[in-house]
CSV table of C-alpha atoms and ligand atoms in Angstrom, one decimal:
chain,number,residue,atom,x,y,z
A,1,MET,CA,108.0,135.9,115.6
A,2,ARG,CA,104.1,136.2,116.6
A,3,LYS,CA,101.9,136.0,119.3
A,4,LEU,CA,98.9,133.1,118.7
A,5,GLU,CA,96.6,136.4,118.8
A,6,THR,CA,98.3,137.8,116.3
A,7,LEU,CA,99.1,135.6,114.1
A,8,ARG,CA,96.6,137.3,111.2
A,9,PHE,CA,93.7,134.7,109.2
A,10,ASP,CA,93.0,135.1,106.5
A,11,ASN,CA,90.5,132.7,105.0
A,12,SER,CA,90.7,132.6,100.9
A,13,PHE,CA,88.7,129.3,101.1
A,14,ALA,CA,85.9,130.8,103.3
A,15,ARG,CA,85.3,133.2,100.7
A,16,LEU,CA,84.6,130.9,97.8
A,17,PRO,CA,80.1,129.7,97.1
A,18,ALA,CA,78.9,128.1,99.6
A,19,ALA,CA,78.9,125.5,98.2
A,20,LEU,CA,82.5,124.1,98.8
A,21,TYR,CA,82.3,123.3,102.3
A,22,SER,CA,80.6,124.2,105.3
A,23,ARG,CA,81.6,126.5,108.0
A,24,LEU,CA,80.7,125.0,111.7
A,25,SER,CA,82.9,124.7,115.6
A,26,PRO,CA,84.9,122.4,116.5
A,27,THR,CA,83.3,120.6,119.3
A,28,PRO,CA,85.5,121.6,122.5
A,29,LEU,CA,87.7,118.6,123.4
A,30,LEU,CA,87.6,117.8,127.3
A,31,ASP,CA,90.5,118.0,129.1
A,32,PRO,CA,93.0,119.1,126.6
A,33,TYR,CA,96.9,118.8,127.5
A,34,LEU,CA,99.6,118.8,125.2
A,35,VAL,CA,101.3,116.3,124.1
A,36,HIS,CA,103.9,117.7,121.4
A,37,PHE,CA,105.1,120.9,119.6
A,38,ASN,CA,107.3,121.2,117.3
A,39,SER,CA,108.9,124.4,117.3
A,40,ASP,CA,110.7,123.6,114.1
A,41,ALA,CA,106.9,124.0,111.5
A,42,ALA,CA,106.5,126.3,114.3
A,43,GLY,CA,108.5,128.2,112.8
A,44,LEU,CA,106.2,128.0,109.1
A,45,ILE,CA,104.5,130.6,110.2
A,46,GLU,CA,106.6,132.8,112.4
A,47,LEU,CA,104.6,131.2,115.3
A,48,ASP,CA,107.1,132.8,118.2
A,49,PRO,CA,108.3,129.3,119.9
A,50,LYS,CA,107.6,130.1,123.6
A,51,GLU,CA,103.5,130.1,122.5
A,52,GLY,CA,104.1,126.4,122.5
A,53,ALA,CA,103.7,126.6,127.1
A,54,ARG,CA,101.4,129.5,126.8
A,55,PRO,CA,98.0,127.5,129.1
A,56,GLU,CA,95.9,129.0,126.3
A,57,PHE,CA,98.1,126.5,123.3
A,58,VAL,CA,96.4,123.8,124.4
A,59,GLY,CA,93.1,125.5,124.2
A,60,TYR,CA,93.9,126.8,120.6
A,61,PHE,CA,95.2,123.4,119.5
A,62,ALA,CA,92.0,121.6,120.9
A,63,GLY,CA,89.4,123.1,119.1
A,64,ASN,CA,88.1,124.5,122.1
A,65,GLN,CA,89.1,127.7,121.9
A,66,LEU,CA,88.9,129.6,117.9
A,67,LEU,CA,92.2,132.0,117.3
A,68,PRO,CA,91.4,135.0,116.3
A,69,GLY,CA,90.2,135.6,113.1
A,70,SER,CA,90.5,132.3,112.3
A,71,GLU,CA,86.9,131.0,110.2
A,72,PRO,CA,86.7,127.7,110.5
A,73,LEU,CA,85.9,125.1,108.3
A,74,ALA,CA,85.2,122.5,106.6
A,75,MET,CA,85.3,121.6,103.3
A,76,LEU,CA,82.9,118.9,101.0
A,77,TYR,CA,85.0,116.4,98.9
A,78,SER,CA,84.3,112.8,97.3
A,79,GLY,CA,86.6,110.1,96.1
A,80,HIS,CA,87.2,107.1,94.8
A,81,GLN,CA,87.9,105.0,97.5
A,82,PHE,CA,89.7,101.7,96.7
A,83,GLY,CA,87.8,102.2,93.4
A,84,VAL,CA,84.8,102.9,94.3
A,85,TYR,CA,83.5,106.6,93.9
A,86,VAL,CA,81.7,107.2,96.9
A,87,PRO,CA,79.5,110.4,95.9
A,88,GLN,CA,80.1,112.2,98.5
A,89,LEU,CA,82.9,112.1,101.9
A,90,GLY,CA,83.9,116.4,102.9
A,91,ASP,CA,85.4,116.7,105.9
A,92,GLY,CA,84.4,114.0,108.4
A,93,ARG,CA,86.8,115.0,111.2
A,94,ALA,CA,89.3,118.0,110.5
A,95,ILE,CA,88.4,121.5,110.2
A,96,LEU,CA,90.0,123.9,108.7
A,97,LEU,CA,91.6,127.3,110.7
A,98,GLY,CA,92.3,129.7,107.7
A,99,GLU,CA,95.1,131.3,106.7
A,100,VAL,CA,99.0,132.3,107.7
A,101,ARG,CA,100.5,134.7,105.4
A,102,ASN,CA,104.5,134.7,107.2
A,103,GLN,CA,106.9,137.6,105.5
A,104,SER,CA,108.0,135.3,102.5
A,105,GLY,CA,105.0,135.5,101.5
A,106,GLU,CA,104.1,131.6,101.4
A,107,ARG,CA,100.4,131.0,103.1
A,108,TRP,CA,100.1,128.6,105.4
A,109,GLU,CA,96.2,126.4,105.9
A,110,LEU,CA,95.5,125.9,109.7
A,111,GLN,CA,94.0,122.6,109.9
A,112,LEU,CA,92.9,121.0,113.1
A,113,LYS,CA,92.2,117.2,112.9
A,114,GLY,CA,90.3,115.2,114.9
A,115,ALA,CA,88.1,118.3,115.8
A,116,GLY,CA,84.3,116.6,116.3
A,117,ARG,CA,81.8,116.0,114.0
A,118,THR,CA,81.0,117.9,110.6
A,119,PRO,CA,78.5,117.4,108.3
A,120,TYR,CA,80.5,114.7,106.7
A,121,SER,CA,81.0,112.7,109.0
A,122,ARG,CA,79.0,110.3,108.3
A,123,ASP,CA,78.6,107.4,111.5
A,124,GLY,CA,81.9,108.5,112.0
A,125,ASP,CA,83.0,109.9,115.4
A,126,GLY,CA,85.1,113.4,114.8
A,127,ARG,CA,87.3,112.1,116.4
A,128,ALA,CA,91.2,111.1,115.6
A,129,VAL,CA,92.8,109.1,118.7
A,130,LEU,CA,96.8,109.5,119.8
A,131,ARG,CA,98.2,106.3,117.9
A,132,SER,CA,97.4,107.3,114.9
A,133,THR,CA,98.3,111.1,115.1
A,134,ILE,CA,101.1,109.8,116.4
A,135,ARG,CA,101.9,107.7,113.5
A,136,GLU,CA,100.8,111.3,110.9
A,137,TYR,CA,102.4,113.8,112.9
A,138,LEU,CA,106.4,111.5,112.6
A,139,CYS,CA,105.8,110.7,109.6
A,140,SER,CA,105.1,113.6,108.6
A,141,GLU,CA,107.5,115.4,110.1
A,142,ALA,CA,110.1,112.6,109.2
A,143,MET,CA,109.2,112.8,105.7
A,144,HIS,CA,110.4,116.4,105.7
A,145,GLY,CA,113.0,115.8,106.8
A,146,LEU,CA,114.2,113.2,103.7
A,147,GLY,CA,112.7,115.7,101.3
A,148,ILE,CA,109.6,114.8,100.0
A,149,PRO,CA,106.7,116.8,98.9
A,150,THR,CA,104.9,116.9,102.4
A,151,THR,CA,102.1,117.9,104.9
A,152,ARG,CA,103.3,119.4,108.3
A,153,ALA,CA,102.7,118.8,111.7
A,154,LEU,CA,103.0,121.5,114.3
A,155,SER,CA,101.1,120.3,117.1
A,156,ILE,CA,99.6,117.1,119.2
A,157,VAL,CA,97.1,118.5,122.0
A,158,GLY,CA,95.7,114.7,123.7
A,159,SER,CA,93.1,114.5,125.8
A,160,ASP,CA,91.6,111.5,128.5
A,161,GLN,CA,88.5,111.3,126.4
A,162,LYS,CA,87.9,107.7,125.2
A,163,VAL,CA,87.1,106.7,121.4
A,164,PHE,CA,86.5,103.7,120.3
A,165,ARG,CA,88.2,101.5,117.7
A,166,GLU,CA,89.3,98.5,117.8
A,167,THR,CA,89.5,98.6,121.2
A,168,VAL,CA,89.1,102.3,123.9
A,169,GLU,CA,91.4,104.5,123.0
A,170,THR,CA,92.1,108.4,124.1
A,171,ALA,CA,91.5,111.2,121.8
A,172,ALA,CA,94.2,113.7,119.9
A,173,VAL,CA,93.4,116.8,118.1
A,174,LEU,CA,96.9,117.8,115.6
A,175,LEU,CA,97.1,121.4,113.5
A,176,ARG,CA,98.0,119.9,110.3
A,177,LEU,CA,100.5,122.2,107.7
A,178,ALA,CA,99.3,122.4,104.2
A,179,PRO,CA,99.3,125.0,101.1
A,180,SER,CA,96.2,123.3,100.1
A,181,HIS,CA,94.5,120.9,100.9
A,182,VAL,CA,92.2,120.9,98.7
A,183,ARG,CA,92.1,117.0,97.0
A,184,PHE,CA,91.9,115.2,93.5
A,185,GLY,CA,87.8,114.3,94.9
A,186,SER,CA,87.8,117.9,95.7
A,187,PHE,CA,87.3,118.5,92.4
A,188,GLN,CA,85.8,114.5,91.2
A,189,VAL,CA,82.1,115.8,94.0
A,190,PHE,CA,80.9,119.3,92.0
A,191,TYR,CA,81.9,117.3,88.1
A,192,TYR,CA,79.8,114.1,89.6
A,193,ARG,CA,78.0,116.7,90.8
A,194,ARG,CA,76.8,118.6,87.5
A,195,GLN,CA,77.7,122.1,89.2
A,196,HIS,CA,80.1,123.2,86.4
A,197,GLU,CA,79.9,126.6,87.7
A,198,ASP,CA,81.0,125.3,91.6
A,199,LEU,CA,84.2,123.3,89.3
A,200,GLN,CA,85.3,126.0,87.3
A,201,ARG,CA,85.2,128.4,90.4
A,202,LEU,CA,87.7,126.2,92.2
A,203,ALA,CA,89.6,125.6,89.9
A,204,ASP,CA,90.3,129.4,89.4
A,205,TYR,CA,90.5,129.8,92.6
A,206,VAL,CA,93.3,125.9,93.4
A,207,ILE,CA,95.1,128.1,90.0
A,208,ARG,CA,95.0,131.7,91.5
A,209,HIS,CA,96.6,130.9,94.9
A,210,HIS,CA,98.7,127.6,94.0
A,211,PHE,CA,99.4,127.5,90.2
A,212,ALA,CA,100.2,131.3,89.0
A,213,GLN,CA,102.6,131.4,86.9
A,214,LEU,CA,99.7,129.8,84.9
A,215,ALA,CA,96.8,132.3,85.6
A,216,GLU,CA,97.0,134.4,82.6
A,217,LYS,CA,97.3,132.0,79.8
A,218,LYS,CA,94.3,130.5,77.8
A,219,GLU,CA,95.3,126.8,78.1
A,220,LYS,CA,95.4,127.1,82.4
A,221,TYR,CA,93.1,124.6,82.5
A,222,ALA,CA,94.9,122.1,80.6
A,223,LEU,CA,97.8,122.9,82.3
A,224,PHE,CA,98.1,123.0,85.3
A,225,LEU,CA,96.4,119.1,84.9
A,226,THR,CA,100.0,119.1,82.8
A,227,GLU,CA,101.8,120.5,86.3
A,228,VAL,CA,100.1,118.1,89.0
A,229,VAL,CA,100.5,115.2,86.5
A,230,PHE,CA,104.3,116.1,86.5
A,231,ARG,CA,103.7,116.8,90.1
A,232,THR,CA,102.4,113.7,91.7
A,233,ALA,CA,104.9,111.8,88.9
A,234,ARG,CA,107.7,112.8,90.8
A,235,LEU,CA,106.4,112.2,93.9
A,236,MET,CA,105.2,108.9,93.2
A,237,ALA,CA,109.0,108.3,91.6
A,238,GLU,CA,109.9,109.4,95.6
A,239,TRP,CA,108.3,107.2,98.0
A,240,GLN,CA,109.6,104.1,95.7
A,241,ALA,CA,112.7,105.4,95.7
A,242,VAL,CA,113.1,105.4,99.6
A,243,GLY,CA,111.2,102.8,99.7
A,244,PHE,CA,107.7,104.0,101.1
A,245,ALA,CA,103.9,103.4,100.4
A,246,HIS,CA,100.9,104.8,101.2
A,247,GLY,CA,98.1,103.2,102.0
A,248,VAL,CA,95.6,105.1,101.2
A,249,MET,CA,96.2,106.0,98.2
A,250,ASN,CA,92.2,107.1,96.7
A,251,THR,CA,92.1,110.2,95.4
A,252,ASP,CA,90.6,111.3,98.5
A,253,ASN,CA,94.8,111.1,100.3
A,254,MET,CA,95.4,112.8,96.8
A,255,SER,CA,97.1,116.5,96.6
A,256,ILE,CA,96.2,119.0,94.4
A,257,LEU,CA,99.8,120.3,94.9
A,258,GLY,CA,101.4,116.8,94.6
A,259,LEU,CA,102.2,116.5,98.8
A,260,THR,CA,102.0,113.5,100.7
A,261,PHE,CA,99.1,113.9,102.8
A,262,ASP,CA,96.8,112.0,105.2
A,263,TYR,CA,99.0,109.3,106.9
A,264,GLY,CA,96.5,106.6,108.2
A,265,PRO,CA,98.4,103.4,106.8
A,266,PHE,CA,101.6,103.5,105.6
A,267,GLY,CA,104.8,102.3,105.8
A,268,PHE,CA,109.2,102.3,105.3
A,269,MET,CA,109.1,99.2,103.6
A,270,GLU,CA,111.9,96.9,105.4
A,271,ALA,CA,113.3,93.9,104.2
A,272,TYR,CA,113.1,94.7,100.6
A,273,ASP,CA,109.2,93.8,98.9
A,274,PRO,CA,107.6,94.8,96.1
A,275,GLY,CA,104.5,93.1,96.5
A,276,PHE,CA,104.7,95.1,100.1
A,277,ILE,CA,101.4,95.8,101.6
A,278,CYS,CA,101.3,98.2,104.8
A,279,ASN,CA,97.5,98.2,105.5
A,280,HIS,CA,96.1,95.7,106.7
A,281,SER,CA,93.1,95.9,105.6
A,282,ASP,CA,94.2,96.1,101.8
A,283,HIS,CA,93.0,92.7,101.2
A,284,ILE,CA,94.1,92.7,97.9
A,285,GLY,CA,96.7,94.9,97.4
A,286,ARG,CA,95.3,97.7,95.5
A,287,TYR,CA,97.9,99.5,97.1
A,288,ALA,CA,100.5,97.6,97.1
A,289,PHE,CA,104.3,99.1,97.0
A,290,ASN,CA,104.7,98.0,93.2
A,291,ARG,CA,101.1,99.5,92.4
A,292,GLN,CA,101.4,102.5,93.6
A,293,PRO,CA,103.0,104.5,90.4
A,294,GLN,CA,100.3,102.6,88.3
A,295,ILE,CA,97.5,104.4,91.1
A,296,GLY,CA,99.2,107.0,91.1
A,297,LEU,CA,98.3,107.9,87.5
A,298,TRP,CA,94.9,105.5,87.5
A,299,ASN,CA,93.8,108.7,90.3
A,300,LEU,CA,95.4,111.9,87.6
A,301,SER,CA,92.7,110.0,85.0
A,302,ALA,CA,90.2,110.2,87.7
A,303,LEU,CA,91.1,114.1,88.2
A,304,ALA,CA,91.5,114.6,84.6
A,305,GLN,CA,87.8,113.1,84.0
A,306,ALA,CA,86.3,115.8,86.1
A,307,LEU,CA,87.7,118.6,85.8
A,308,SER,CA,86.7,117.4,81.0
A,309,PRO,CA,84.2,119.9,81.0
A,310,LEU,CA,87.1,122.3,81.4
A,311,VAL,CA,89.5,121.2,79.3
A,312,SER,CA,89.0,119.1,75.9
A,313,LYS,CA,89.1,114.9,75.9
A,314,GLU,CA,92.7,116.1,73.4
A,315,ALA,CA,94.0,118.5,76.3
A,316,LEU,CA,93.4,116.2,79.3
A,317,ALA,CA,95.3,112.9,77.5
A,318,GLU,CA,98.1,114.7,76.3
A,319,ALA,CA,98.8,115.8,80.4
A,320,LEU,CA,97.9,112.0,81.5
A,321,ASP,CA,100.4,111.0,78.4
A,322,GLN,CA,102.5,113.1,79.9
A,323,TYR,CA,103.3,110.5,83.3
A,324,GLU,CA,105.1,107.3,82.3
A,325,PRO,CA,108.7,109.3,81.6
A,326,VAL,CA,108.6,112.6,84.5
A,327,PHE,CA,108.2,109.4,86.7
A,328,ASN,CA,110.1,106.7,85.1
A,329,ALA,CA,113.2,110.1,84.3
A,330,HIS,CA,112.8,111.1,88.1
A,331,TYR,CA,113.4,107.3,89.4
A,332,ILE,CA,116.0,106.4,87.9
A,333,THR,CA,117.6,109.7,88.5
A,334,LEU,CA,117.0,108.9,91.9
A,335,MET,CA,118.0,104.9,91.8
A,336,ALA,CA,120.8,106.3,89.9
A,337,ARG,CA,121.9,108.8,92.8
A,338,LYS,CA,120.8,106.1,95.2
A,339,LEU,CA,123.7,103.3,93.3
A,340,GLY,CA,126.7,106.4,93.7
A,341,LEU,CA,126.7,106.7,89.8
A,342,LYS,CA,127.1,110.0,88.2
A,343,ALA,CA,124.2,109.5,85.6
A,344,PHE,CA,121.5,106.3,84.6
A,345,GLN,CA,122.9,105.9,81.3
A,346,ASN,CA,121.6,103.0,79.6
A,347,GLY,CA,122.6,99.2,81.2
A,348,ASP,CA,122.0,100.1,84.1
A,349,ALA,CA,118.8,98.7,84.5
A,350,PRO,CA,119.8,95.1,84.1
A,351,LEU,CA,122.2,96.2,87.1
A,352,LEU,CA,119.0,97.9,89.7
A,353,ILE,CA,116.9,94.7,88.3
A,354,ASP,CA,118.9,92.6,88.9
A,355,LEU,CA,120.1,93.9,92.4
A,356,LEU,CA,116.5,94.2,93.7
A,357,GLY,CA,115.7,91.1,93.1
A,358,LEU,CA,118.7,89.9,95.3
A,359,LEU,CA,117.5,92.1,97.8
A,360,GLN,CA,114.3,90.3,97.1
A,361,THR,CA,115.2,86.5,97.9
A,362,ASN,CA,118.0,87.2,100.6
A,363,HIS,CA,115.6,89.8,102.3
A,364,ILE,CA,117.4,92.7,102.8
A,365,ASP,CA,116.4,94.9,104.9
A,366,TYR,CA,116.2,98.3,101.8
A,367,THR,CA,117.0,101.3,103.3
A,368,THR,CA,120.2,100.2,105.4
A,369,PHE,CA,121.8,97.5,102.7
A,370,PHE,CA,121.8,101.2,100.5
A,371,ARG,CA,123.0,103.2,102.7
A,372,ALA,CA,126.3,100.7,103.9
A,373,LEU,CA,126.9,99.9,99.7
A,374,GLY,CA,128.2,103.9,100.8
A,375,ASN,CA,130.8,102.2,101.8
A,376,PHE,CA,132.0,99.8,98.5
A,377,LYS,CA,134.7,99.9,98.3
A,378,GLN,CA,136.1,99.6,94.9
A,379,ALA,CA,140.1,97.6,94.6
A,380,PRO,CA,140.1,94.5,93.2
A,381,GLY,CA,139.8,91.6,95.4
A,382,GLU,CA,137.7,93.9,97.4
A,383,LYS,CA,135.3,91.9,99.0
A,384,ASN,CA,133.0,94.4,100.7
A,385,ALA,CA,132.6,92.1,103.1
A,386,ASP,CA,129.9,94.5,105.5
A,387,LEU,CA,127.6,94.3,102.0
A,388,ARG,CA,128.1,90.5,101.4
A,389,ASP,CA,127.5,89.2,104.9
A,390,ARG,CA,124.0,90.2,104.2
A,391,PHE,CA,123.6,88.3,101.6
A,392,ILE,CA,122.7,84.0,101.8
A,393,ASP,CA,123.4,83.7,98.1
A,394,ALA,CA,126.9,85.3,98.6
A,395,VAL,CA,128.2,84.3,95.4
A,396,ALA,CA,125.0,85.8,93.7
A,397,PHE,CA,126.3,89.0,95.8
A,398,ASP,CA,130.1,88.6,94.5
A,399,ALA,CA,128.9,88.2,90.8
A,400,TRP,CA,126.3,92.0,90.7
A,401,ALA,CA,129.4,93.1,93.1
A,402,GLU,CA,131.8,92.7,90.2
A,403,ARG,CA,129.3,94.3,87.0
A,404,TYR,CA,128.9,96.7,89.9
A,405,ARG,CA,132.9,97.3,90.8
A,406,THR,CA,133.6,97.3,86.1
A,407,ARG,CA,130.2,100.2,86.5
A,408,LEU,CA,131.5,102.5,89.0
A,409,ILE,CA,135.2,102.2,88.1
A,410,ALA,CA,133.9,103.5,84.9
A,411,ASP,CA,132.2,106.9,86.6
A,412,GLU,CA,135.6,107.2,87.3
A,413,ARG,CA,134.6,108.2,91.4
A,414,ARG,CA,136.7,108.1,94.1
A,415,ASP,CA,135.4,105.4,96.4
A,416,ALA,CA,135.0,109.3,99.3
A,417,GLU,CA,133.9,111.5,96.8
A,418,ARG,CA,131.0,108.7,96.3
A,419,LYS,CA,130.0,107.8,99.1
A,420,ALA,CA,129.4,112.0,100.1
A,421,THR,CA,127.4,111.0,97.0
A,422,MET,CA,125.3,108.2,98.4
A,423,ASP,CA,124.7,109.6,101.8
A,424,ARG,CA,122.7,112.0,101.3
A,425,ILE,CA,120.2,110.4,99.2
A,426,ASN,CA,120.5,106.8,101.2
A,427,PRO,CA,119.5,108.4,104.6
A,428,LYS,CA,120.7,106.4,107.4
A,429,TYR,CA,117.5,106.7,109.4
A,430,ILE,CA,114.2,106.2,108.8
A,431,LEU,CA,110.1,105.8,111.1
A,432,ARG,CA,110.2,102.6,110.9
A,433,ASN,CA,106.7,100.7,111.9
A,434,TYR,CA,108.0,99.4,115.3
A,435,LEU,CA,110.4,103.2,116.6
A,436,ALA,CA,106.5,104.8,116.2
A,437,GLN,CA,105.1,101.7,117.8
A,438,ILE,CA,107.4,101.9,121.2
A,439,ALA,CA,106.8,106.3,121.4
A,440,ILE,CA,102.6,105.8,120.6
A,441,GLN,CA,103.5,103.0,123.7
A,442,LYS,CA,105.4,105.2,126.3
A,443,ALA,CA,102.7,107.9,125.0
A,444,THR,CA,99.6,106.2,125.3
A,445,GLN,CA,100.7,104.6,128.3
A,446,GLU,CA,102.7,105.8,130.7
A,447,ARG,CA,102.1,109.8,129.1
A,448,ASP,CA,105.8,109.7,128.6
A,449,TYR,CA,106.2,112.3,125.5
A,450,THR,CA,109.9,112.0,125.1
A,451,GLU,CA,110.5,109.6,122.7
A,452,ILE,CA,109.0,111.7,120.4
A,453,GLU,CA,110.5,114.8,120.5
A,454,ARG,CA,114.1,112.1,120.9
A,455,LEU,CA,112.2,110.2,116.9
A,456,LEU,CA,111.4,114.1,115.7
A,457,THR,CA,115.1,115.3,116.6
A,458,LEU,CA,116.5,112.5,114.8
A,459,LEU,CA,114.3,112.4,112.5
A,460,ARG,CA,114.7,115.9,111.1
A,461,HIS,CA,118.8,114.9,109.9
A,462,PRO,CA,118.1,111.2,108.5
A,463,PHE,CA,121.2,111.8,106.7
A,464,ASP,CA,123.4,113.1,108.7
A,465,GLU,CA,125.0,110.0,111.6
A,466,GLN,CA,124.5,110.2,114.8
A,467,PRO,CA,126.1,108.2,116.4
A,468,GLU,CA,124.7,108.6,119.8
A,469,GLN,CA,121.0,107.0,118.1
A,470,ASP,CA,122.3,104.7,115.7
A,471,HIS,CA,120.1,102.0,117.3
A,472,TYR,CA,117.6,104.1,115.4
A,473,ALA,CA,119.0,103.2,111.9
A,474,ALA,CA,117.9,99.5,113.6
A,475,PRO,CA,116.0,96.5,110.8
A,476,PRO,CA,113.1,95.9,113.4
A,477,PRO,CA,113.6,92.9,116.9
A,478,ASP,CA,112.0,90.5,115.7
A,479,TRP,CA,109.2,91.3,118.0
A,480,ALA,CA,108.0,94.2,115.8
A,481,LYS,CA,107.5,92.2,112.7
A,482,GLY,CA,104.0,91.6,113.2
A,483,ILE,CA,102.4,94.9,113.7
A,484,GLU,CA,100.1,95.5,111.9
A,485,VAL,CA,98.3,99.0,110.5
A,486,SER,CA,94.9,98.8,110.5
A,487,CYS,CA,92.4,101.8,108.9
A,488,SER,CA,91.4,102.9,112.0
A,489,SER,CA,92.4,106.2,112.6
S,501,AMP,P1,90.7,108.3,105.2
S,501,AMP,O1,90.3,107.7,105.3
S,501,AMP,O2,91.4,108.6,106.4
S,501,AMP,O3,91.2,109.5,104.8
S,501,AMP,O4,89.0,109.2,105.2
S,501,AMP,C1,87.9,108.8,104.8
S,501,AMP,C2,87.4,109.7,104.5
S,501,AMP,O5,86.8,109.4,106.5
S,501,AMP,C3,87.1,111.1,105.0
S,501,AMP,O6,86.1,112.0,104.8
S,501,AMP,C4,87.6,111.2,107.0
S,501,AMP,O7,86.8,112.4,106.7
S,501,AMP,C5,86.5,110.3,107.4
S,501,AMP,N1,87.2,110.1,108.8
S,501,AMP,C6,88.7,109.0,108.8
S,501,AMP,N2,87.6,109.1,109.9
S,501,AMP,C7,86.5,109.2,110.6
S,501,AMP,C8,85.5,109.8,112.5
S,501,AMP,N3,87.0,109.2,113.4
S,501,AMP,N4,84.4,111.0,111.7
S,501,AMP,C9,83.8,111.1,111.2
S,501,AMP,N5,84.8,111.0,109.7
S,501,AMP,C10,86.1,110.4,109.4
S,502,MG,MG1,92.0,111.1,103.7
């Protein structure tokens, strides 16, 4: 276990051409204090959890003192925002400190989010508000608990320093961890600027560090794109299966490693609605839940275009052609598991589609329904009242349940055995907006951070029954149905 001062930083990104980033130091945060420390994530870099309690911790992770060995920089990128190309973005408020290599040889980049203005801040103040920081902190750890690839979060440091959004809020700094923070937009910027040498240097860097198995291959750039296509397609399928929507799927928020990345507005679907839009500012629903798989491909096409100086047109098209089959195969595998089927067979699609249709017309909570479906009893004559009672149209449920029963009987699996497999894919607990909202209210109004701790502990094990915490599994109460999440963060 290491101390803060012996994290042994390296910053391989800082050895790349200076065109890729700007070196700078974080802007000190006024009178910082610890809001939360995540000992689980500390384990990734073998940081002694006791270090979170040291007074120096807050200074380091507010960006007020530099950790020995770090070489802070802001990364340059561009991207398509809501479909429109923006020639320069870049880390406007994030600062990469460097990487820490753990004993298993994994490298984790440490990035401060909300650490002050950078050359890429445009009109922004370089800060993040405590509210949005708590949301990212909780959700990235919740996604990890669900087994979905994501960036991680180590700490939140708060301050009474005022930040102006729709209202006056206070600043906070998040410490985010990821093997790499390179985005699709990191490639786009050099393509559009015709800086093809920089483009290639970046591609070589990413391949060497994160796709090392491809480094010696002749077609390495095409294979690299293919791998990103695979990972993104699988990620989209995982989001769809768990009912997660990312509110700002711009190409600058797409991780080159296929991680869930840059949590701004996001949401877990509650009552099933394929048109669910989690971002209040997304008026046309570009990033509506059911459009996300298509947007994943759209974003990959933008990445493919950016790689066109390195890869033939045919090879780019071939890589992109993999998206749909990979997405479909993974999606149906996940949905078959959610339904408790041994495998998705021809003829199962209508069973699934009709169920989703019923969930939609009956306004049924997606997560609690699938969890409860694990308790379905196959025995003839069994009414499955707990499920049935959720439906306004119980007769329609009965008809579906008969088809489901027939299908389960064909699988020849006992109820208990099926339930055990279903409980490992249908979470009991997700980060509902209202749960995050309660934690945010306690933190911002009372400086009470216990709810963050409670949620973090709960969401680390979303598939386990945690009887004392049963109320956290409930769909939103009436007061919480209107919570709106905007882009402001
Ligand atoms: P996002 O939609 O949060 O991914 O942000 C889009 C771009 O705006 C990124 O380049 C961010 O770094 C930048 N940005 C967002 N908020 C701020 C802020 N408060 N200050 C400076 N830059 C920001
Ligand atoms: Mg972003």
